[in-house]
Amino acid sequence: PNPAVSNVSILINGPIQIKHISFLDLSGKTVASFKIKNEYQEGEIINLRFDDHLIGGSYIIKMITNESIVVKRLSVIRWF
Protein backbone atom coordinates (compact mmCIF):
# COMPACT_ATOMS: atom_id res chain seq x y z
CA PRO A 1 0.00 0.00 0.00
CA ASN A 2 1.08 3.56 -0.68
CA PRO A 3 0.81 5.99 2.26
CA ALA A 4 -0.98 9.35 1.88
CA VAL A 5 -1.92 12.18 4.23
CA SER A 6 -4.28 14.63 2.46
CA ASN A 7 -3.61 14.28 -1.25
CA VAL A 8 -2.72 11.61 -3.77
CA SER A 9 -0.51 12.06 -6.83
CA ILE A 10 -0.95 9.64 -9.72
CA LEU A 11 1.86 9.43 -12.28
CA ILE A 12 0.59 8.59 -15.76
CA ASN A 13 2.70 6.02 -17.60
CA GLY A 14 1.24 6.38 -21.09
CA PRO A 15 -1.42 8.24 -23.06
CA ILE A 16 -4.79 7.62 -21.43
CA GLN A 17 -8.24 9.14 -21.08
CA ILE A 18 -9.48 9.02 -17.49
CA LYS A 19 -13.19 9.27 -16.86
CA HIS A 20 -13.58 8.74 -13.13
CA ILE A 21 -11.55 8.10 -9.97
CA SER A 22 -13.13 6.73 -6.79
CA PHE A 23 -11.86 6.00 -3.30
CA LEU A 24 -13.57 3.00 -1.69
CA ASP A 25 -13.34 1.67 1.84
CA LEU A 26 -12.47 -2.00 2.25
CA SER A 27 -16.16 -2.97 2.29
CA GLY A 28 -16.53 -1.49 -1.23
CA LYS A 29 -18.45 1.67 -0.24
CA THR A 30 -17.47 4.80 -2.21
CA VAL A 31 -16.17 7.45 0.22
CA ALA A 32 -14.79 10.01 -2.26
CA SER A 33 -15.29 10.43 -5.97
CA PHE A 34 -13.78 12.59 -8.72
CA LYS A 35 -15.21 12.96 -12.23
CA ILE A 36 -12.31 13.49 -14.57
CA LYS A 37 -12.76 13.67 -18.31
CA ASN A 38 -9.32 14.52 -19.57
CA GLU A 39 -6.65 12.96 -21.69
CA TYR A 40 -3.24 12.62 -20.09
CA GLN A 41 0.15 11.97 -21.63
CA GLU A 42 3.03 9.91 -20.27
CA GLY A 43 4.78 11.65 -17.37
CA GLU A 44 1.85 13.86 -16.38
CA ILE A 45 0.72 13.85 -12.75
CA ILE A 46 -2.85 14.00 -11.45
CA ASN A 47 -3.09 15.55 -7.98
CA LEU A 48 -6.22 14.73 -5.98
CA ARG A 49 -6.91 16.43 -2.66
CA PHE A 50 -9.34 14.71 -0.35
CA ASP A 51 -8.84 16.69 2.89
CA ASP A 52 -11.39 15.40 5.42
CA HIS A 53 -13.14 12.92 3.11
CA LEU A 54 -10.99 10.03 4.33
CA ILE A 55 -10.03 9.08 7.87
CA GLY A 56 -6.85 7.12 8.57
CA GLY A 57 -6.95 3.56 7.24
CA SER A 58 -6.78 1.47 4.09
CA TYR A 59 -8.69 2.26 0.91
CA ILE A 60 -9.00 1.12 -2.68
CA ILE A 61 -8.47 3.57 -5.56
CA LYS A 62 -10.58 2.68 -8.59
CA MET A 63 -9.74 4.53 -11.81
CA ILE A 64 -12.00 4.10 -14.85
CA THR A 65 -10.33 4.86 -18.18
CA ASN A 66 -11.44 4.63 -21.78
CA GLU A 67 -9.81 1.17 -22.00
CA SER A 68 -9.89 -0.45 -18.56
CA ILE A 69 -10.47 -0.23 -14.82
CA VAL A 70 -7.36 0.15 -12.65
CA VAL A 71 -7.52 -0.77 -8.96
CA LYS A 72 -4.81 0.02 -6.38
CA ARG A 73 -4.60 -0.06 -2.58
CA LEU A 74 -3.92 3.10 -0.55
CA SER A 75 -3.13 3.72 3.13
CA VAL A 76 -4.19 7.07 4.60
CA ILE A 77 -2.22 8.43 7.56
CA ARG A 78 -3.74 11.14 9.77
CA TRP A 79 -1.88 13.17 12.39
CA PHE A 80 -3.89 15.30 14.79
Coordinates of N, CA, C and O in Angstrom, one line a residue:
P1 N 0.8 -1.2 0.0 CA 0.0 0.0 0.0 C 0.9 1.3 0.0 O 1.9 1.3 0.6
N2 N 0.4 2.3 -0.6 CA 1.1 3.6 -0.7 C 0.5 4.5 0.4 O -0.7 4.7 0.4
P3 N 1.3 5.1 1.2 CA 0.8 6.0 2.3 C 0.5 7.4 1.7 O 1.1 7.9 0.8
A4 N -0.6 8.0 2.3 CA -1.0 9.3 1.9 C -1.5 10.1 3.1 O -2.0 9.4 4.1
V5 N -1.4 11.4 3.1 CA -1.9 12.2 4.2 C -3.2 13.0 3.8 O -4.2 12.8 4.4
S6 N -3.1 13.9 2.9 CA -4.3 14.6 2.5 C -4.4 14.8 0.9 O -5.4 15.3 0.5
N7 N -3.5 14.3 0.2 CA -3.6 14.3 -1.2 C -2.9 13.1 -1.8 O -2.1 12.5 -1.2
V8 N -3.3 12.7 -3.1 CA -2.7 11.6 -3.8 C -2.2 12.1 -5.1 O -3.0 12.8 -5.8
S9 N -1.0 11.7 -5.5 CA -0.5 12.1 -6.8 C -0.4 10.8 -7.6 O 0.1 9.8 -7.2
I10 N -1.0 10.8 -8.8 CA -1.0 9.6 -9.7 C -0.1 10.0 -10.9 O -0.4 10.9 -11.7
L11 N 1.0 9.2 -11.1 CA 1.9 9.4 -12.3 C 1.3 8.6 -13.4 O 1.1 7.4 -13.3
I12 N 1.1 9.2 -14.6 CA 0.6 8.6 -15.8 C 1.7 8.0 -16.6 O 2.7 8.6 -16.8
N13 N 1.6 6.7 -16.9 CA 2.7 6.0 -17.6 C 2.4 5.8 -19.1 O 3.1 5.0 -19.7
G14 N 1.5 6.5 -19.7 CA 1.2 6.4 -21.1 C 0.0 7.2 -21.4 O -0.7 7.6 -20.5
P15 N -0.2 7.5 -22.7 CA -1.4 8.2 -23.1 C -2.7 7.5 -22.6 O -2.8 6.3 -22.8
I16 N -3.6 8.2 -22.0 CA -4.8 7.6 -21.4 C -5.9 8.7 -21.2 O -5.6 9.8 -21.0
Q17 N -7.1 8.3 -21.4 CA -8.2 9.1 -21.1 C -8.9 8.6 -19.8 O -9.4 7.5 -19.8
I18 N -8.9 9.4 -18.8 CA -9.5 9.0 -17.5 C -10.9 9.6 -17.4 O -11.0 10.8 -17.6
K19 N -11.8 8.8 -17.0 CA -13.2 9.3 -16.9 C -13.6 9.5 -15.4 O -14.3 10.4 -15.1
H20 N -13.1 8.7 -14.5 CA -13.6 8.7 -13.1 C -12.6 8.1 -12.2 O -12.0 7.1 -12.5
I21 N -12.4 8.7 -11.0 CA -11.5 8.1 -10.0 C -12.4 8.1 -8.7 O -12.9 9.1 -8.3
S22 N -12.4 6.9 -8.0 CA -13.1 6.7 -6.8 C -12.2 6.2 -5.7 O -11.3 5.4 -6.0
F23 N -12.5 6.6 -4.5 CA -11.9 6.0 -3.3 C -12.9 5.2 -2.6 O -14.0 5.7 -2.3
L24 N -12.6 3.9 -2.3 CA -13.6 3.0 -1.7 C -13.0 2.5 -0.4 O -11.8 2.3 -0.3
D25 N -13.8 2.3 0.6 CA -13.3 1.7 1.8 C -13.2 0.2 1.6 O -13.6 -0.3 0.5
L26 N -12.7 -0.6 2.5 CA -12.5 -2.0 2.2 C -13.7 -2.8 2.1 O -13.7 -4.0 1.7
S27 N -14.9 -2.3 2.5 CA -16.2 -3.0 2.3 C -16.7 -2.7 0.9 O -17.7 -3.3 0.5
G28 N -16.1 -1.8 0.1 CA -16.5 -1.5 -1.2 C -17.4 -0.2 -1.3 O -17.8 0.1 -2.4
K29 N -17.6 0.4 -0.2 CA -18.5 1.7 -0.2 C -17.6 2.8 -0.8 O -16.5 3.1 -0.3
T30 N -18.2 3.6 -1.7 CA -17.5 4.8 -2.2 C -17.5 5.9 -1.2 O -18.5 6.3 -0.7
V31 N -16.3 6.4 -0.8 CA -16.2 7.4 0.2 C -15.7 8.8 -0.4 O -15.9 9.8 0.3
A32 N -15.2 8.8 -1.6 CA -14.8 10.0 -2.3 C -14.8 9.7 -3.7 O -14.4 8.6 -4.1
S33 N -15.2 10.7 -4.6 CA -15.3 10.4 -6.0 C -14.9 11.7 -6.8 O -15.2 12.8 -6.3
F34 N -14.2 11.5 -7.9 CA -13.8 12.6 -8.7 C -14.1 12.3 -10.2 O -13.7 11.2 -10.7
K35 N -14.9 13.1 -10.8 CA -15.2 13.0 -12.2 C -14.1 13.7 -13.0 O -13.9 14.9 -12.8
I36 N -13.4 12.9 -13.8 CA -12.3 13.5 -14.6 C -12.5 13.1 -16.0 O -12.6 11.9 -16.3
K37 N -12.6 14.0 -16.9 CA -12.8 13.7 -18.3 C -11.7 14.4 -19.1 O -11.9 15.3 -19.8
N38 N -10.5 13.9 -18.9 CA -9.3 14.5 -19.6 C -8.4 13.4 -20.1 O -8.3 12.3 -19.6
E39 N -7.7 13.8 -21.2 CA -6.6 13.0 -21.7 C -5.3 13.4 -21.1 O -5.1 14.6 -20.9
Y40 N -4.5 12.4 -20.7 CA -3.2 12.6 -20.1 C -2.2 11.9 -20.9 O -2.4 10.9 -21.5
Q41 N -1.0 12.5 -20.9 CA 0.1 12.0 -21.6 C 1.1 11.4 -20.6 O 1.1 11.7 -19.4
E42 N 2.0 10.5 -21.1 CA 3.0 9.9 -20.3 C 3.8 11.0 -19.5 O 4.2 12.0 -20.1
G43 N 4.0 10.7 -18.2 CA 4.8 11.6 -17.4 C 4.0 12.7 -16.7 O 4.4 13.4 -15.8
E44 N 2.7 12.9 -17.1 CA 1.9 13.9 -16.4 C 1.4 13.3 -15.0 O 1.4 12.1 -14.8
I45 N 1.1 14.2 -14.1 CA 0.7 13.9 -12.7 C -0.7 14.4 -12.5 O -0.9 15.6 -12.7
I46 N -1.5 13.6 -11.9 CA -2.8 14.0 -11.4 C -2.8 14.1 -9.9 O -2.4 13.2 -9.2
N47 N -3.1 15.3 -9.4 CA -3.1 15.5 -8.0 C -4.5 15.6 -7.5 O -5.3 16.5 -8.0
L48 N -4.9 14.7 -6.6 CA -6.2 14.7 -6.0 C -6.1 15.1 -4.5 O -5.3 14.5 -3.8
R49 N -6.9 16.0 -4.1 CA -6.9 16.4 -2.7 C -8.2 16.0 -2.0 O -9.3 16.3 -2.5
F50 N -8.1 15.2 -1.0 CA -9.3 14.7 -0.3 C -9.6 15.2 1.1 O -10.6 14.9 1.7
D51 N -8.7 16.0 1.6 CA -8.8 16.7 2.9 C -9.5 15.8 3.9 O -9.0 14.8 4.4
D52 N -10.7 16.1 4.3 CA -11.4 15.4 5.4 C -12.3 14.3 4.9 O -13.0 13.7 5.7
H53 N -12.3 14.0 3.6 CA -13.1 12.9 3.1 C -12.7 11.5 3.6 O -13.6 10.7 3.8
L54 N -11.5 11.4 3.9 CA -11.0 10.0 4.3 C -10.3 10.1 5.7 O -9.5 11.0 6.0
I55 N -10.7 9.2 6.6 CA -10.0 9.1 7.9 C -8.9 8.1 7.7 O -8.7 7.5 6.6
G56 N -8.0 8.0 8.7 CA -6.8 7.1 8.6 C -7.3 5.7 8.4 O -8.3 5.2 8.9
G57 N -6.6 5.0 7.5 CA -6.9 3.6 7.2 C -6.6 3.2 5.8 O -5.9 3.9 5.1
S58 N -7.1 2.0 5.4 CA -6.8 1.5 4.1 C -8.0 1.7 3.2 O -9.1 1.6 3.6
Y59 N -7.7 2.0 1.9 CA -8.7 2.3 0.9 C -8.3 1.6 -0.4 O -7.1 1.2 -0.6
I60 N -9.2 1.6 -1.3 CA -9.0 1.1 -2.7 C -9.2 2.3 -3.6 O -10.2 3.0 -3.5
I61 N -8.3 2.6 -4.5 CA -8.5 3.6 -5.6 C -8.9 2.8 -6.8 O -8.3 1.9 -7.3
K62 N -10.0 3.3 -7.4 CA -10.6 2.7 -8.6 C -10.6 3.8 -9.7 O -11.3 4.8 -9.5
M63 N -9.8 3.6 -10.7 CA -9.7 4.5 -11.8 C -10.3 3.9 -13.1 O -9.9 2.9 -13.5
I64 N -11.4 4.6 -13.6 CA -12.0 4.1 -14.9 C -11.4 4.9 -16.0 O -11.5 6.2 -16.0
T65 N -10.9 4.2 -17.0 CA -10.3 4.9 -18.2 C -11.2 4.5 -19.4 O -12.1 3.7 -19.3
N66 N -10.7 5.0 -20.5 CA -11.4 4.6 -21.8 C -11.2 3.2 -22.2 O -11.9 2.6 -23.0
E67 N -10.2 2.5 -21.6 CA -9.8 1.2 -22.0 C -9.9 0.1 -20.9 O -10.0 -1.1 -21.2
S68 N -9.9 0.5 -19.6 CA -9.9 -0.4 -18.6 C -10.3 0.2 -17.2 O -10.6 1.4 -17.1
I69 N -10.3 -0.7 -16.2 CA -10.5 -0.2 -14.8 C -9.2 -0.6 -14.1 O -8.8 -1.8 -14.1
V70 N -8.6 0.4 -13.4 CA -7.4 0.1 -12.7 C -7.7 0.2 -11.2 O -8.4 1.2 -10.7
V71 N -7.2 -0.7 -10.4 CA -7.5 -0.8 -9.0 C -6.2 -0.9 -8.2 O -5.4 -1.7 -8.5
K72 N -6.0 0.0 -7.2 CA -4.8 0.0 -6.4 C -5.2 0.2 -4.9 O -6.2 0.8 -4.6
R73 N -4.3 -0.2 -4.0 CA -4.6 -0.1 -2.6 C -3.9 1.2 -2.1 O -2.8 1.5 -2.6
L74 N -4.5 1.9 -1.1 CA -3.9 3.1 -0.5 C -4.1 3.1 1.0 O -5.1 2.7 1.5
S75 N -3.0 3.5 1.7 CA -3.1 3.7 3.1 C -3.1 5.2 3.4 O -2.3 5.9 2.9
V76 N -4.1 5.7 4.2 CA -4.2 7.1 4.6 C -3.7 7.2 6.0 O -4.1 6.5 6.9
I77 N -2.8 8.2 6.2 CA -2.2 8.4 7.6 C -2.7 9.8 8.0 O -2.6 10.8 7.3
R78 N -3.3 9.9 9.2 CA -3.7 11.1 9.8 C -3.0 11.4 11.1 O -2.9 10.6 11.9
W79 N -2.5 12.7 11.2 CA -1.9 13.2 12.4 C -2.7 14.3 12.9 O -3.1 15.2 12.2
F80 N -3.1 14.2 14.2 CA -3.9 15.3 14.8 C -3.2 15.9 16.0 O -2.5 15.3 16.7

